[in-house]
GROMACS .gro file of C-alpha atoms in nm:
model
  159
    1MET     CA    1  -4.818  -9.837   7.550
    2SER     CA    2  -4.940  -9.589   7.301
    3LEU     CA    3  -4.991  -9.217   7.343
    4VAL     CA    4  -5.370  -9.259   7.298
    5THR     CA    5  -5.400  -9.469   7.615
    6LEU     CA    6  -5.191  -9.223   7.817
    7LEU     CA    7  -5.376  -8.912   7.697
    8PRO     CA    8  -5.671  -8.935   7.946
    9PHE     CA    9  -5.429  -8.972   8.237
   10ILE     CA   10  -5.224  -8.674   8.120
   11VAL     CA   11  -5.536  -8.459   8.088
   12LEU     CA   12  -5.656  -8.567   8.434
   13ILE     CA   13  -5.322  -8.486   8.596
   14GLY     CA   14  -5.310  -8.148   8.418
   15ALA     CA   15  -5.660  -8.058   8.540
   16MET     CA   16  -5.572  -8.153   8.897
   17PHE     CA   17  -5.258  -7.940   8.877
   18LEU     CA   18  -5.454  -7.636   8.755
   19MET     CA   19  -5.719  -7.674   9.028
   20THR     CA   20  -5.466  -7.701   9.311
   21ARG     CA   21  -5.272  -7.407   9.169
   22SER     CA   22  -5.578  -7.178   9.174
   23ALA     CA   23  -5.668  -7.295   9.526
   24LYS     CA   24  -5.317  -7.213   9.647
   25LYS     CA   25  -5.341  -6.866   9.492
   26LYS     CA   26  -5.670  -6.804   9.675
   27GLN     CA   27  -5.520  -6.920  10.003
   28GLN     CA   28  -5.218  -6.694   9.956
   29ALA     CA   29  -5.441  -6.396   9.877
   30ALA     CA   30  -5.652  -6.463  10.188
   31ALA     CA   31  -5.339  -6.491  10.404
   32ALA     CA   32  -5.204  -6.163  10.264
   33MET     CA   33  -5.539  -5.995  10.335
   34ARG     CA   34  -5.534  -6.120  10.695
   35ASN     CA   35  -5.176  -6.001  10.741
   36GLU     CA   36  -5.278  -5.649  10.631
   37MET     CA   37  -5.517  -5.616  10.927
   38GLN     CA   38  -5.435  -5.334  11.165
   39PRO     CA   39  -5.608  -5.209  11.479
   40GLY     CA   40  -5.909  -4.998  11.385
   41THR     CA   41  -5.983  -5.190  11.065
   42GLY     CA   42  -6.335  -5.316  11.005
   43VAL     CA   43  -6.366  -5.688  10.926
   44ARG     CA   44  -6.630  -5.951  10.849
   45THR     CA   45  -6.583  -6.297  10.996
   46ILE     CA   46  -6.656  -6.614  10.802
   47GLY     CA   47  -6.972  -6.640  11.013
   48GLY     CA   48  -7.093  -6.302  10.886
   49MET     CA   49  -7.028  -6.092  11.197
   50TYR     CA   50  -6.892  -5.740  11.150
   51ALA     CA   51  -6.640  -5.612  11.402
   52THR     CA   52  -6.347  -5.376  11.453
   53VAL     CA   53  -5.993  -5.507  11.502
   54LYS     CA   54  -5.842  -5.405  11.837
   55GLU     CA   55  -5.523  -5.617  11.849
   56VAL     CA   56  -5.351  -5.849  11.602
   57GLY     CA   57  -5.149  -6.145  11.732
   58ASP     CA   58  -4.957  -6.416  11.549
   59GLU     CA   59  -5.254  -6.649  11.508
   60THR     CA   60  -5.537  -6.463  11.684
   61VAL     CA   61  -5.720  -6.134  11.653
   62LEU     CA   62  -5.898  -5.937  11.927
   63LEU     CA   63  -6.222  -5.798  11.782
   64GLU     CA   64  -6.461  -5.543  11.927
   65VAL     CA   65  -6.803  -5.680  11.829
   66ALA     CA   66  -6.997  -5.406  12.013
   67PRO     CA   67  -6.888  -5.104  12.214
   68GLY     CA   68  -6.698  -5.248  12.510
   69VAL     CA   69  -6.749  -5.613  12.402
   70HIS     CA   70  -6.432  -5.790  12.291
   71ALA     CA   71  -6.380  -6.140  12.155
   72VAL     CA   72  -6.072  -6.336  12.049
   73TYR     CA   73  -6.089  -6.500  11.705
   74ALA     CA   74  -5.846  -6.706  11.502
   75LYS     CA   75  -5.698  -6.517  11.208
   76ASN     CA   76  -5.840  -6.782  10.977
   77ALA     CA   77  -6.190  -6.684  11.092
   78ILE     CA   78  -6.161  -6.344  10.922
   79GLY     CA   79  -6.345  -6.362  10.590
   80ALA     CA   80  -6.284  -6.010  10.463
   81VAL     CA   81  -6.102  -5.692  10.560
   82LEU     CA   82  -6.329  -5.398  10.473
   83ASP     CA   83  -6.235  -5.042  10.390
   84ASP     CA   84  -6.371  -4.773  10.622
   85ALA     CA   85  -6.646  -4.650  10.388
   86GLU     CA   86  -6.788  -4.998  10.329
   87TYR     CA   87  -6.770  -5.090  10.699
   88ASN     CA   88  -6.952  -4.770  10.802
   89ARG     CA   89  -7.214  -4.820  10.530
   90ILE     CA   90  -7.290  -5.176  10.644
   91VAL     CA   91  -7.264  -5.140  11.021
   92HIS     CA   92  -7.378  -4.783  11.084
   93GLY     CA   93  -7.594  -4.729  10.776
   94ASP     CA   94  -7.386  -4.429  10.671
   95THR     CA   95  -7.422  -4.319  10.310
   96GLU     CA   96  -7.206  -4.073  10.127
   97GLU     CA   97  -7.475  -3.940   9.896
   98GLU     CA   98  -7.800  -3.776   9.989
   99LEU     CA   99  -8.101  -4.002   9.949
  100PRO     CA  100  -8.433  -3.856   9.830
  101ALA     CA  101  -8.665  -3.748  10.108
  102VAL     CA  102  -8.952  -3.982  10.176
  103PRO     CA  103  -9.276  -3.820  10.292
  104ASP     CA  104  -9.412  -3.916  10.633
  105ASP     CA  105  -9.761  -3.985  10.500
  106ALA     CA  106  -9.900  -4.126  10.180
  107SER     CA  107 -10.129  -3.830  10.107
  108SER     CA  108  -9.865  -3.651   9.904
  109LEU     CA  109  -9.820  -3.960   9.692
  110THR     CA  110 -10.189  -3.980   9.597
  111GLU     CA  111 -10.254  -3.618   9.500
  112ALA     CA  112 -10.377  -3.604   9.142
  113THR     CA  113 -10.406  -3.313   8.905
  114GLU     CA  114 -10.730  -3.225   8.729
  115ALA     CA  115 -10.596  -3.364   8.401
  116ASP     CA  116 -10.524  -3.695   8.573
  117ALA     CA  117 -10.874  -3.697   8.720
  118GLU     CA  118 -11.038  -3.630   8.383
  119ALA     CA  119 -10.829  -3.903   8.223
  120ALA     CA  120 -10.944  -4.145   8.491
  121GLY     CA  121 -11.308  -4.046   8.440
  122ILE     CA  122 -11.347  -3.872   8.774
  123LYS     CA  123 -11.570  -3.565   8.771
  124ASP     CA  124 -11.518  -3.250   8.976
  125GLY     CA  125 -11.195  -3.386   9.125
  126LYS     CA  126 -11.390  -3.613   9.358
  127ASP     CA  127 -11.304  -3.979   9.375
  128ALA     CA  128 -11.572  -4.222   9.269
  129LYS     CA  129 -11.683  -4.440   9.558
  130ILE     CA  130 -11.593  -4.804   9.526
  131ASP     CA  131 -11.801  -5.059   9.713
  132LEU     CA  132 -11.559  -5.291   9.887
  133GLY     CA  133 -11.819  -5.455  10.109
  134LYS     CA  134 -11.935  -5.812  10.080
  135LYS     CA  135 -12.261  -5.895   9.916
  136ASP     CA  136 -12.533  -6.046  10.127
  137GLU     CA  137 -12.560  -6.422  10.113
  138ALA     CA  138 -12.917  -6.385   9.984
  139GLU     CA  139 -12.791  -6.186   9.683
  140ASP     CA  140 -12.525  -6.448   9.610
  141ALA     CA  141 -12.782  -6.727   9.618
  142ALA     CA  142 -13.022  -6.533   9.393
  143GLU     CA  143 -12.762  -6.481   9.119
  144PRO     CA  144 -12.700  -6.802   8.922
  145LYS     CA  145 -12.348  -6.836   8.788
  146ASP     CA  146 -12.321  -6.875   8.411
  147GLY     CA  147 -12.687  -6.975   8.382
  148LYS     CA  148 -12.635  -7.283   8.600
  149ASP     CA  149 -12.812  -7.365   8.922
  150GLY     CA  150 -12.494  -7.316   9.129
  151LYS     CA  151 -12.407  -7.685   9.155
  152ALA     CA  152 -12.058  -7.798   9.061
  153ASP     CA  153 -12.004  -8.057   8.793
  154GLY     CA  154 -12.133  -8.389   8.919
  155GLY     CA  155 -12.286  -8.220   9.221
  156ALA     CA  156 -12.608  -8.361   9.357
  157ASP     CA  157 -12.851  -8.283   9.633
  158ALA     CA  158 -12.789  -8.619   9.804
  159LYS     CA  159 -12.680  -8.608  10.164
   0.00000   0.00000   0.00000
């Protein structure tokens, strides 16, 4: 056999080796993360539930999912161990920085200065009234659209 016929097999075996190697590294990192769990640590399960670790066993973990509500999970069901700041931000909505104050009503958001009013064409600071009501059906029928008699293409009076 020549080297040319063996080359595709060698490449395929090399690719499989690299893929299994990276998968093993991910599994080892996940196992190390799960072994670092201690009581009081915030975690997220693979199902997306956030809880606090109460006890760590060999293959199981006792989680407090709500105050006074405990559940036993397999260690493999822990998707991520969270640091305290991230856990409190997600679960309790705590933020470290001050967020800007949001007004209780929208009136403060719509106040305009006189310069803004003049630029918008509003006189004396009073808003121009906009008619948002529907037109009467009689007015709609009286106004032909684009000079046509209101019939659609191919429309006829046949019933």
